[in-house]
Amino acid sequence: MNDKLNTRIRESAMLDIWDEISTDEEVAYLTEHSAEAAERMVAHMRGLPFLPGPRLTPVRPVVLRDEVRIRMEEASAGLVKLIERACWSLTDDPAVLRDMVGLSENQVPLLNAGGPAAERERAGLLARPDVVIQQGRPKFLECNFGTADAGPTAAHQLTAAYASMYRTFDERRRRPGAHEPFVGRMELFNRLCIEQGLPRNVAVLGTLREENVDDSRYFNIEPEYLRSHGFESRFFEPEEFARCNPDDKWSVVINAFISGEWRRMGIPLAGARRAYETALVASPDSGRVLSSKLILAWLSEGKFKLSADDAALVDESIPWTRLLGSHSVVHQGREQSASELALRQRENLVLKPIGAFGGHGVLLGRHTDPEEWRSKVKTAASDGGHIIQELVESDHLAADFHDAHAGKVVRHQVSYVLGPYIVGGKPSGYMVRHAPSASPSIVNFDRGASFNLGI
């Protein structure tokens, strides 16, 4: 056995928030068969939009210590409920809320297609905050609502991959309080069908015309899972769903798409509109409205009257966040214009478009050329469509990869974002996106990040 690798893999990460699952036998397996481990990972992820990079393939899951994981999950569930309560306290019309949070009709063209009541009732059923851990506590960078997310499918496939490699994996993921996204979603769909007196059937609506999807396996993995648990389920392209016989009723539709992106791409919305009008869409376009980054700015600046528990959650878990503009803000006890603050505090701030997703348009001040930052801040301050957020220095995480060039397992410090799934108000597992980096960086797939499983 490689003693150095054994020692490295068994090291506890900083601040003791990460745990280990590997036995000596499993460490020896990685030492001798890391290329085989990487091949298994890639095989299980085949057909998904986000394969590991050609050089570095994660070969071990990320394990938060139970007390840290539970704190993150409880805070995440609390944040989701808080966002729903706060937003619907402002208005009961999703279209009015859309305008208030800075989104356009083109970004949510199917808003209210199933009626305002359905939008309000189901907007928060499927949520995934973006979280980092600082001094053992969760810090929320944003909160995303909806089903256009590869994470649950990736979690299912990575679970199978790791179970085939580590004997202790099944024991760990079955410990009290552990969860998986597909299990939580199935329980939610079952509950919705029972409450409405509907048959247990679920349609997945998506398209292979998506820019990062070229294999129908991506859309078929969850229907296959649901069928194995007694549901009728299948994948539809939108035109196919539009042509369905009116007698073919689908109880629940998983909208594996963003309607604004379909409009941008010229994909017809008639099939999606029919789904919204005839079925229970688990997270309709109002979920996209609740995902606006402006909402975290409202919570951070004290727009809402909160209970003591909610105020404590905001104070502890949401970084200082404000709308960018010429208006005055208070930061660290000093009042100044938001735009002047953004220029002075470039090293400590992140600039984010209110309605973007997937890391698009996000700038870390410390990694941005000062002149580019100045130009971007000036433009963003005038258009009113960006927030600034204090950069969170997260607790360190080291992840193990098979390095195809070196032909062995290597450990890298990574920038990471945890994605806990809150399904129907309950924790349902978490995913990890990470990229090799010794300092905070933007973690998205266009910049070389990898999916990994959190347990």
CSV table of C-alpha atoms in Angstrom, one decimal:
chain,number,residue,atom,x,y,z
A,1,MET,CA,0.0,0.0,0.0
A,2,ASN,CA,1.1,3.6,-0.7
A,3,ASP,CA,1.6,4.9,2.8
A,4,LYS,CA,1.8,8.5,1.7
A,5,LEU,CA,-1.6,8.2,-0.1
A,6,ASN,CA,-3.0,6.4,2.9
A,7,THR,CA,-2.0,9.2,5.2
A,8,ARG,CA,-3.2,11.8,2.8
A,9,ILE,CA,-6.6,10.3,2.3
A,10,ARG,CA,-7.1,9.8,6.0
A,11,GLU,CA,-6.3,13.4,6.9
A,12,SER,CA,-9.2,15.4,8.4
A,13,ALA,CA,-9.9,18.6,6.5
A,14,MET,CA,-9.6,22.0,8.1
A,15,LEU,CA,-11.9,22.9,11.0
A,16,ASP,CA,-12.9,19.2,11.3
A,17,ILE,CA,-16.1,19.7,9.3
A,18,TRP,CA,-15.3,16.9,6.8
A,19,ASP,CA,-15.4,13.2,7.5
A,20,GLU,CA,-13.9,10.1,6.0
A,21,ILE,CA,-15.4,6.8,4.8
A,22,SER,CA,-12.5,4.8,3.4
A,23,THR,CA,-11.2,1.6,5.0
A,24,ASP,CA,-7.6,0.5,4.5
A,25,GLU,CA,-8.9,-1.9,1.9
A,26,GLU,CA,-10.6,0.9,0.0
A,27,VAL,CA,-7.5,3.1,0.2
A,28,ALA,CA,-5.5,0.2,-1.2
A,29,TYR,CA,-8.0,-0.1,-4.0
A,30,LEU,CA,-7.6,3.5,-4.9
A,31,THR,CA,-3.9,3.3,-4.8
A,32,GLU,CA,-3.7,0.4,-7.1
A,33,HIS,CA,-6.8,0.9,-9.3
A,34,SER,CA,-7.5,4.7,-9.5
A,35,ALA,CA,-7.7,4.5,-13.3
A,36,GLU,CA,-10.4,1.8,-13.0
A,37,ALA,CA,-12.2,4.0,-10.4
A,38,ALA,CA,-12.2,6.9,-12.8
A,39,GLU,CA,-13.5,4.7,-15.6
A,40,ARG,CA,-16.4,3.6,-13.4
A,41,MET,CA,-17.3,7.2,-12.6
A,42,VAL,CA,-17.3,8.3,-16.3
A,43,ALA,CA,-19.3,5.2,-17.3
A,44,HIS,CA,-22.0,6.0,-14.7
A,45,MET,CA,-22.1,9.6,-15.8
A,46,ARG,CA,-22.4,8.8,-19.5
A,47,GLY,CA,-25.1,10.8,-21.3
A,48,LEU,CA,-25.3,13.5,-18.6
A,49,PRO,CA,-24.5,17.1,-19.5
A,50,PHE,CA,-21.5,17.4,-17.1
A,51,LEU,CA,-18.9,14.7,-17.4
A,52,PRO,CA,-15.6,15.0,-15.4
A,53,GLY,CA,-12.8,16.8,-17.3
A,54,PRO,CA,-10.4,14.7,-19.3
A,55,ARG,CA,-7.6,15.0,-16.8
A,56,LEU,CA,-9.1,15.0,-13.2
A,57,THR,CA,-11.9,12.7,-12.2
A,58,PRO,CA,-13.3,12.7,-8.7
A,59,VAL,CA,-13.0,9.3,-7.1
A,60,ARG,CA,-14.3,9.8,-3.6
A,61,PRO,CA,-17.5,11.4,-2.3
A,62,VAL,CA,-17.5,14.5,-0.1
A,63,VAL,CA,-18.6,13.7,3.4
A,64,LEU,CA,-19.7,16.5,5.8
A,65,ARG,CA,-19.6,15.6,9.5
A,66,ASP,CA,-23.2,14.8,10.6
A,67,GLU,CA,-23.6,17.9,12.9
A,68,VAL,CA,-22.5,20.2,10.1
A,69,ARG,CA,-24.6,18.5,7.5
A,70,ILE,CA,-27.7,18.6,9.7
A,71,ARG,CA,-27.1,22.3,10.5
A,72,MET,CA,-26.8,23.0,6.7
A,73,GLU,CA,-30.0,21.0,5.9
A,74,GLU,CA,-32.1,22.6,8.6
A,75,ALA,CA,-30.9,26.1,7.7
A,76,SER,CA,-31.6,25.4,4.0
A,77,ALA,CA,-35.2,24.2,4.7
A,78,GLY,CA,-35.7,27.3,6.9
A,79,LEU,CA,-34.4,29.6,4.1
A,80,VAL,CA,-36.7,28.1,1.5
A,81,LYS,CA,-39.8,28.6,3.7
A,82,LEU,CA,-38.6,32.1,4.6
A,83,ILE,CA,-38.3,33.1,1.0
A,84,GLU,CA,-41.7,31.8,0.2
A,85,ARG,CA,-43.4,33.5,3.1
A,86,ALA,CA,-41.5,36.8,2.5
A,87,CYS,CA,-42.3,37.0,-1.2
A,88,TRP,CA,-45.9,36.1,-1.0
A,89,SER,CA,-46.4,38.6,1.8
A,90,LEU,CA,-45.6,41.3,-0.8
A,91,THR,CA,-48.3,40.2,-3.3
A,92,ASP,CA,-50.5,37.2,-4.2
A,93,ASP,CA,-49.9,37.8,-8.0
A,94,PRO,CA,-46.9,36.0,-9.4
A,95,ALA,CA,-46.7,38.5,-12.3
A,96,VAL,CA,-46.4,41.4,-9.9
A,97,LEU,CA,-43.7,39.6,-7.9
A,98,ARG,CA,-41.9,38.9,-11.2
A,99,ASP,CA,-41.7,42.7,-11.9
A,100,MET,CA,-40.6,43.4,-8.3
A,101,VAL,CA,-37.7,40.9,-8.4
A,102,GLY,CA,-36.3,42.3,-11.6
A,103,LEU,CA,-37.3,39.6,-14.1
A,104,SER,CA,-38.9,40.2,-17.5
A,105,GLU,CA,-41.8,38.4,-19.2
A,106,ASN,CA,-39.3,36.8,-21.6
A,107,GLN,CA,-37.5,35.1,-18.8
A,108,VAL,CA,-40.7,33.4,-17.5
A,109,PRO,CA,-43.1,33.3,-20.5
A,110,LEU,CA,-45.2,30.5,-18.9
A,111,LEU,CA,-45.8,32.3,-15.6
A,112,ASN,CA,-49.4,31.9,-14.5
A,113,ALA,CA,-50.1,29.4,-17.4
A,114,GLY,CA,-51.6,27.1,-14.7
A,115,GLY,CA,-53.1,29.9,-12.7
A,116,PRO,CA,-51.8,32.1,-9.9
A,117,ALA,CA,-52.9,29.7,-7.1
A,118,ALA,CA,-50.9,26.8,-8.6
A,119,GLU,CA,-47.9,29.1,-9.0
A,120,ARG,CA,-47.9,30.1,-5.4
A,121,GLU,CA,-48.6,26.6,-4.0
A,122,ARG,CA,-45.9,24.8,-6.0
A,123,ALA,CA,-43.2,27.4,-6.5
A,124,GLY,CA,-41.2,26.3,-3.5
A,125,LEU,CA,-41.6,22.5,-3.7
A,126,LEU,CA,-38.2,21.9,-5.3
A,127,ALA,CA,-35.3,24.0,-4.2
A,128,ARG,CA,-31.5,24.0,-4.0
A,129,PRO,CA,-29.6,26.7,-2.2
A,130,ASP,CA,-26.0,27.3,-3.1
A,131,VAL,CA,-24.0,27.0,0.2
A,132,VAL,CA,-20.4,27.2,1.4
A,133,ILE,CA,-19.3,26.4,4.9
A,134,GLN,CA,-17.6,29.1,7.0
A,135,GLN,CA,-16.4,28.2,10.5
A,136,GLY,CA,-18.6,25.2,10.4
A,137,ARG,CA,-21.8,27.1,9.6
A,138,PRO,CA,-23.7,27.4,6.3
A,139,LYS,CA,-23.5,30.6,4.2
A,140,PHE,CA,-26.1,31.0,1.4
A,141,LEU,CA,-24.8,32.5,-1.8
A,142,GLU,CA,-28.2,32.1,-3.5
A,143,CYS,CA,-31.3,29.9,-3.6
A,144,ASN,CA,-32.5,28.2,-6.8
A,145,PHE,CA,-36.0,26.8,-7.3
A,146,GLY,CA,-37.1,24.4,-10.1
A,147,THR,CA,-36.4,21.1,-11.8
A,148,ALA,CA,-34.1,22.2,-14.6
A,149,ASP,CA,-31.2,20.7,-12.7
A,150,ALA,CA,-28.9,17.8,-13.5
A,151,GLY,CA,-28.0,17.4,-9.8
A,152,PRO,CA,-30.6,14.8,-8.8
A,153,THR,CA,-29.8,12.6,-11.8
A,154,ALA,CA,-26.1,13.0,-11.2
A,155,ALA,CA,-26.6,12.1,-7.6
A,156,HIS,CA,-28.4,8.9,-8.6
A,157,GLN,CA,-25.6,7.8,-10.9
A,158,LEU,CA,-22.8,8.8,-8.6
A,159,THR,CA,-24.5,6.8,-5.8
A,160,ALA,CA,-24.4,3.7,-8.0
A,161,ALA,CA,-20.7,4.4,-8.9
A,162,TYR,CA,-19.5,4.8,-5.4
A,163,ALA,CA,-21.5,1.8,-4.1
A,164,SER,CA,-19.7,-0.3,-6.6
A,165,MET,CA,-16.3,0.9,-5.4
A,166,TYR,CA,-16.6,1.3,-1.6
A,167,ARG,CA,-18.0,-1.4,0.7
A,168,THR,CA,-18.7,1.1,3.5
A,169,PHE,CA,-20.6,3.5,1.2
A,170,ASP,CA,-24.0,1.9,1.6
A,171,GLU,CA,-23.7,1.9,5.4
A,172,ARG,CA,-22.8,5.5,5.4
A,173,ARG,CA,-25.5,6.7,3.1
A,174,ARG,CA,-28.1,4.8,5.1
A,175,ARG,CA,-27.2,6.4,8.4
A,176,PRO,CA,-30.0,8.2,10.2
A,177,GLY,CA,-30.8,11.5,8.5
A,178,ALA,CA,-29.1,10.7,5.2
A,179,HIS,CA,-31.2,11.4,2.1
A,180,GLU,CA,-31.2,11.1,-1.7
A,181,PRO,CA,-32.8,13.5,-4.2
A,182,PHE,CA,-34.7,10.9,-6.2
A,183,VAL,CA,-36.2,9.4,-3.0
A,184,GLY,CA,-37.4,12.8,-1.9
A,185,ARG,CA,-38.8,13.6,-5.3
A,186,MET,CA,-40.6,10.3,-5.6
A,187,GLU,CA,-42.2,10.8,-2.2
A,188,LEU,CA,-43.3,14.3,-3.2
A,189,PHE,CA,-44.8,13.1,-6.5
A,190,ASN,CA,-46.6,10.3,-4.6
A,191,ARG,CA,-48.0,12.8,-2.1
A,192,LEU,CA,-49.3,15.1,-4.8
A,193,CYS,CA,-51.0,12.3,-6.6
A,194,ILE,CA,-52.7,11.1,-3.4
A,195,GLU,CA,-53.8,14.5,-2.4
A,196,GLN,CA,-55.4,15.2,-5.8
A,197,GLY,CA,-56.8,11.7,-6.2
A,198,LEU,CA,-54.7,11.1,-9.3
A,199,PRO,CA,-53.0,8.1,-10.8
A,200,ARG,CA,-49.3,7.7,-10.0
A,201,ASN,CA,-47.8,8.8,-13.3
A,202,VAL,CA,-45.1,11.3,-14.0
A,203,ALA,CA,-44.0,12.8,-17.3
A,204,VAL,CA,-40.6,14.4,-17.8
A,205,LEU,CA,-40.7,17.2,-20.3
A,206,GLY,CA,-37.4,18.3,-21.9
A,207,THR,CA,-35.6,18.4,-25.2
A,208,LEU,CA,-32.4,17.1,-26.8
A,209,ARG,CA,-32.1,20.5,-28.4
A,210,GLU,CA,-30.7,21.9,-25.1
A,211,GLU,CA,-27.3,23.2,-25.7
A,212,ASN,CA,-25.5,20.9,-23.3
A,213,VAL,CA,-27.7,17.7,-23.7
A,214,ASP,CA,-27.1,15.3,-26.6
A,215,ASP,CA,-28.2,11.9,-25.1
A,216,SER,CA,-31.8,11.0,-24.2
A,217,ARG,CA,-30.4,8.9,-21.3
A,218,TYR,CA,-30.2,12.1,-19.3
A,219,PHE,CA,-34.0,12.5,-19.4
A,220,ASN,CA,-34.8,8.8,-19.1
A,221,ILE,CA,-32.9,7.9,-15.8
A,222,GLU,CA,-35.5,9.4,-13.5
A,223,PRO,CA,-38.5,7.8,-15.4
A,224,GLU,CA,-36.7,4.5,-15.2
A,225,TYR,CA,-36.3,5.0,-11.4
A,226,LEU,CA,-39.9,5.9,-11.0
A,227,ARG,CA,-41.1,2.9,-13.0
A,228,SER,CA,-39.1,0.6,-10.7
A,229,HIS,CA,-41.1,2.0,-7.8
A,230,GLY,CA,-44.6,1.5,-9.3
A,231,PHE,CA,-45.1,4.7,-11.2
A,232,GLU,CA,-46.0,5.1,-14.9
A,233,SER,CA,-43.4,7.5,-16.2
A,234,ARG,CA,-41.7,8.5,-19.5
A,235,PHE,CA,-39.8,11.3,-21.2
A,236,PHE,CA,-41.5,13.7,-23.8
A,237,GLU,CA,-40.2,16.2,-26.3
A,238,PRO,CA,-42.5,19.3,-26.2
A,239,GLU,CA,-44.0,18.7,-29.6
A,240,GLU,CA,-44.8,15.1,-28.7
A,241,PHE,CA,-46.5,16.2,-25.5
A,242,ALA,CA,-48.5,18.7,-27.4
A,243,ARG,CA,-49.8,15.9,-29.7
A,244,CYS,CA,-50.8,13.6,-26.8
A,245,ASN,CA,-54.3,12.2,-26.9
A,246,PRO,CA,-56.5,14.4,-24.6
A,247,ASP,CA,-57.5,11.1,-22.9
A,248,ASP,CA,-53.8,10.5,-22.0
A,249,LYS,CA,-53.7,12.4,-18.7
A,250,TRP,CA,-50.4,12.9,-16.8
A,251,SER,CA,-50.7,13.7,-13.2
A,252,VAL,CA,-47.3,15.3,-12.6
A,253,VAL,CA,-44.9,16.9,-15.0
A,254,ILE,CA,-41.2,17.4,-14.3
A,255,ASN,CA,-40.3,20.5,-16.3
A,256,ALA,CA,-36.7,19.7,-17.1
A,257,PHE,CA,-36.2,23.1,-18.8
A,258,ILE,CA,-36.2,26.8,-18.3
A,259,SER,CA,-39.0,28.3,-20.3
A,260,GLY,CA,-37.1,31.6,-21.0
A,261,GLU,CA,-34.3,29.6,-22.5
A,262,TRP,CA,-36.7,27.7,-24.7
A,263,ARG,CA,-38.1,30.9,-25.9
A,264,ARG,CA,-34.6,32.2,-26.6
A,265,MET,CA,-33.8,29.0,-28.5
A,266,GLY,CA,-37.0,29.2,-30.6
A,267,ILE,CA,-38.4,25.9,-29.1
A,268,PRO,CA,-42.2,25.9,-29.3
A,269,LEU,CA,-43.9,26.4,-25.9
A,270,ALA,CA,-47.3,24.9,-26.8
A,271,GLY,CA,-46.5,21.5,-25.3
A,272,ALA,CA,-45.1,23.0,-22.1
A,273,ARG,CA,-48.2,25.3,-21.9
A,274,ARG,CA,-50.4,22.2,-22.2
A,275,ALA,CA,-48.5,20.6,-19.3
A,276,TYR,CA,-49.0,23.7,-17.1
A,277,GLU,CA,-52.7,23.8,-17.9
A,278,THR,CA,-53.5,20.0,-17.5
A,279,ALA,CA,-51.0,18.6,-15.0
A,280,LEU,CA,-49.3,19.4,-11.7
A,281,VAL,CA,-46.0,21.0,-12.6
A,282,ALA,CA,-43.9,20.5,-9.5
A,283,SER,CA,-42.1,23.8,-9.8
A,284,PRO,CA,-43.7,26.2,-12.4
A,285,ASP,CA,-42.2,29.5,-13.6
A,286,SER,CA,-42.8,31.1,-10.3
A,287,GLY,CA,-39.9,29.0,-9.0
A,288,ARG,CA,-37.7,31.0,-11.3
A,289,VAL,CA,-39.1,34.2,-9.8
A,290,LEU,CA,-38.3,33.0,-6.3
A,291,SER,CA,-34.7,32.3,-7.5
A,292,SER,CA,-34.0,36.0,-8.1
A,293,LYS,CA,-30.8,37.1,-6.3
A,294,LEU,CA,-32.5,40.3,-5.4
A,295,ILE,CA,-34.5,38.4,-2.8
A,296,LEU,CA,-31.4,37.6,-0.8
A,297,ALA,CA,-30.5,41.3,-1.0
A,298,TRP,CA,-33.9,42.2,0.5
A,299,LEU,CA,-33.4,39.7,3.3
A,300,SER,CA,-29.9,40.9,4.0
A,301,GLU,CA,-30.9,44.6,4.1
A,302,GLY,CA,-33.9,44.0,6.4
A,303,LYS,CA,-36.8,44.6,3.9
A,304,PHE,CA,-39.1,42.3,5.8
A,305,LYS,CA,-40.3,42.2,9.4
A,306,LEU,CA,-39.0,38.8,10.6
A,307,SER,CA,-39.5,36.6,13.6
A,308,ALA,CA,-36.6,36.2,16.0
A,309,ASP,CA,-35.7,32.8,14.5
A,310,ASP,CA,-35.9,34.1,10.9
A,311,ALA,CA,-33.8,37.1,11.8
A,312,ALA,CA,-31.2,34.9,13.4
A,313,LEU,CA,-31.1,32.7,10.3
A,314,VAL,CA,-30.5,35.7,8.0
A,315,ASP,CA,-27.9,37.2,10.3
A,316,GLU,CA,-26.0,34.0,10.6
A,317,SER,CA,-26.3,32.5,7.1
A,318,ILE,CA,-26.8,35.2,4.4
A,319,PRO,CA,-23.7,37.2,3.5
A,320,TRP,CA,-24.0,41.0,3.2
A,321,THR,CA,-25.9,41.4,-0.1
A,322,ARG,CA,-27.3,44.6,-1.8
A,323,LEU,CA,-28.8,45.8,-5.1
A,324,LEU,CA,-26.1,47.7,-7.0
A,325,GLY,CA,-26.9,51.3,-7.9
A,326,SER,CA,-26.3,54.9,-6.9
A,327,HIS,CA,-28.4,54.6,-3.7
A,328,SER,CA,-26.8,54.6,-0.3
A,329,VAL,CA,-26.0,51.4,1.6
A,330,VAL,CA,-24.5,50.8,5.0
A,331,HIS,CA,-21.5,48.4,5.0
A,332,GLN,CA,-19.5,47.7,8.2
A,333,GLY,CA,-21.1,50.8,9.9
A,334,ARG,CA,-20.3,53.2,7.0
A,335,GLU,CA,-22.9,54.8,4.8
A,336,GLN,CA,-21.9,55.2,1.1
A,337,SER,CA,-23.3,54.7,-2.3
A,338,ALA,CA,-23.5,51.1,-3.4
A,339,SER,CA,-21.5,51.8,-6.6
A,340,GLU,CA,-18.7,53.6,-4.7
A,341,LEU,CA,-18.5,50.7,-2.3
A,342,ALA,CA,-18.3,48.2,-5.1
A,343,LEU,CA,-15.3,50.1,-6.5
A,344,ARG,CA,-13.5,50.5,-3.2
A,345,GLN,CA,-14.1,46.9,-2.0
A,346,ARG,CA,-13.4,45.1,-5.3
A,347,GLU,CA,-11.2,42.5,-3.5
A,348,ASN,CA,-14.0,41.5,-1.1
A,349,LEU,CA,-17.1,41.5,-3.4
A,350,VAL,CA,-18.9,39.4,-6.0
A,351,LEU,CA,-21.0,41.0,-8.7
A,352,LYS,CA,-24.0,38.9,-9.9
A,353,PRO,CA,-26.8,39.5,-12.4
A,354,ILE,CA,-30.2,39.2,-10.6
A,355,GLY,CA,-31.8,36.7,-13.0
A,356,ALA,CA,-28.8,34.7,-14.3
A,357,PHE,CA,-28.1,31.1,-13.5
A,358,GLY,CA,-25.2,28.6,-13.8
A,359,GLY,CA,-22.6,31.2,-12.9
A,360,HIS,CA,-23.2,33.2,-16.0
A,361,GLY,CA,-22.2,36.9,-15.7
A,362,VAL,CA,-20.8,36.4,-12.2
A,363,LEU,CA,-17.5,38.2,-11.4
A,364,LEU,CA,-15.2,37.8,-8.4
A,365,GLY,CA,-13.7,41.2,-7.8
A,366,ARG,CA,-10.3,39.8,-6.7
A,367,HIS,CA,-10.0,37.8,-9.8
A,368,THR,CA,-11.1,40.6,-12.2
A,369,ASP,CA,-8.9,43.1,-13.8
A,370,PRO,CA,-9.5,46.5,-12.0
A,371,GLU,CA,-10.4,48.3,-15.1
A,372,GLU,CA,-12.8,45.6,-16.2
A,373,TRP,CA,-14.3,45.6,-12.7
A,374,ARG,CA,-14.8,49.4,-12.9
A,375,SER,CA,-16.4,49.2,-16.3
A,376,LYS,CA,-18.7,46.3,-15.3
A,377,VAL,CA,-19.7,48.1,-12.0
A,378,LYS,CA,-20.5,51.3,-13.8
A,379,THR,CA,-22.7,49.5,-16.4
A,380,ALA,CA,-24.4,47.3,-13.8
A,381,ALA,CA,-25.1,50.2,-11.5
A,382,SER,CA,-27.0,52.0,-14.2
A,383,ASP,CA,-29.1,49.1,-15.4
A,384,GLY,CA,-30.3,48.1,-11.9
A,385,GLY,CA,-30.0,44.4,-12.7
A,386,HIS,CA,-27.1,43.3,-10.5
A,387,ILE,CA,-26.4,42.7,-6.8
A,388,ILE,CA,-23.1,42.9,-5.0
A,389,GLN,CA,-22.4,40.3,-2.3
A,390,GLU,CA,-19.6,40.0,0.3
A,391,LEU,CA,-17.1,37.3,-0.7
A,392,VAL,CA,-17.3,34.4,1.7
A,393,GLU,CA,-13.9,32.8,2.8
A,394,SER,CA,-15.1,29.2,3.1
A,395,ASP,CA,-13.6,26.4,5.2
A,396,HIS,CA,-11.1,24.5,3.1
A,397,LEU,CA,-11.9,21.3,1.3
A,398,ALA,CA,-9.5,18.8,-0.3
A,399,ALA,CA,-10.9,16.3,-2.8
A,400,ASP,CA,-9.3,13.2,-4.3
A,401,PHE,CA,-9.0,12.8,-8.1
A,402,HIS,CA,-7.6,10.3,-10.5
A,403,ASP,CA,-5.0,12.3,-12.5
A,404,ALA,CA,-4.9,10.9,-16.0
A,405,HIS,CA,-1.5,12.6,-16.7
A,406,ALA,CA,0.1,11.3,-13.5
A,407,GLY,CA,-1.7,8.0,-13.6
A,408,LYS,CA,-2.5,8.0,-9.8
A,409,VAL,CA,-4.7,9.5,-7.2
A,410,VAL,CA,-3.9,13.1,-6.2
A,411,ARG,CA,-5.4,15.4,-3.6
A,412,HIS,CA,-6.2,19.0,-4.5
A,413,GLN,CA,-7.6,21.9,-2.5
A,414,VAL,CA,-10.8,22.9,-4.2
A,415,SER,CA,-13.2,25.8,-4.4
A,416,TYR,CA,-16.7,24.3,-3.8
A,417,VAL,CA,-20.4,24.9,-3.6
A,418,LEU,CA,-22.7,22.6,-1.8
A,419,GLY,CA,-26.2,22.1,-3.2
A,420,PRO,CA,-28.6,20.7,-0.6
A,421,TYR,CA,-32.0,19.6,-2.1
A,422,ILE,CA,-35.1,20.7,-0.2
A,423,VAL,CA,-38.0,18.8,-1.6
A,424,GLY,CA,-41.5,19.5,-0.3
A,425,GLY,CA,-39.9,21.4,2.6
A,426,LYS,CA,-37.7,18.4,3.6
A,427,PRO,CA,-33.9,17.7,3.1
A,428,SER,CA,-33.2,15.3,0.3
A,429,GLY,CA,-29.5,14.9,0.0
A,430,TYR,CA,-26.9,17.3,-1.4
A,431,MET,CA,-24.6,17.6,-4.3
A,432,VAL,CA,-21.1,19.2,-4.6
A,433,ARG,CA,-19.6,21.2,-7.4
A,434,HIS,CA,-15.9,21.7,-7.0
A,435,ALA,CA,-12.9,22.9,-9.0
A,436,PRO,CA,-9.2,22.7,-8.1
A,437,SER,CA,-8.3,26.1,-6.6
A,438,ALA,CA,-6.4,27.3,-3.5
A,439,SER,CA,-8.6,30.3,-3.2
A,440,PRO,CA,-12.3,31.2,-3.7
A,441,SER,CA,-13.3,31.1,-7.3
A,442,ILE,CA,-16.4,30.8,-9.5
A,443,VAL,CA,-17.5,27.2,-9.5
A,444,ASN,CA,-19.3,26.3,-12.7
A,445,PHE,CA,-18.9,23.7,-15.4
A,446,ASP,CA,-17.8,26.1,-18.1
A,447,ARG,CA,-14.7,26.7,-15.9
A,448,GLY,CA,-13.8,23.1,-15.3
A,449,ALA,CA,-15.8,22.2,-12.2
A,450,SER,CA,-16.9,18.6,-11.5
A,451,PHE,CA,-20.0,17.2,-10.0
A,452,ASN,CA,-19.5,15.1,-6.9
A,453,LEU,CA,-21.8,13.4,-4.4
A,454,GLY,CA,-22.2,14.7,-0.9
A,455,ILE,CA,-23.2,12.2,1.8
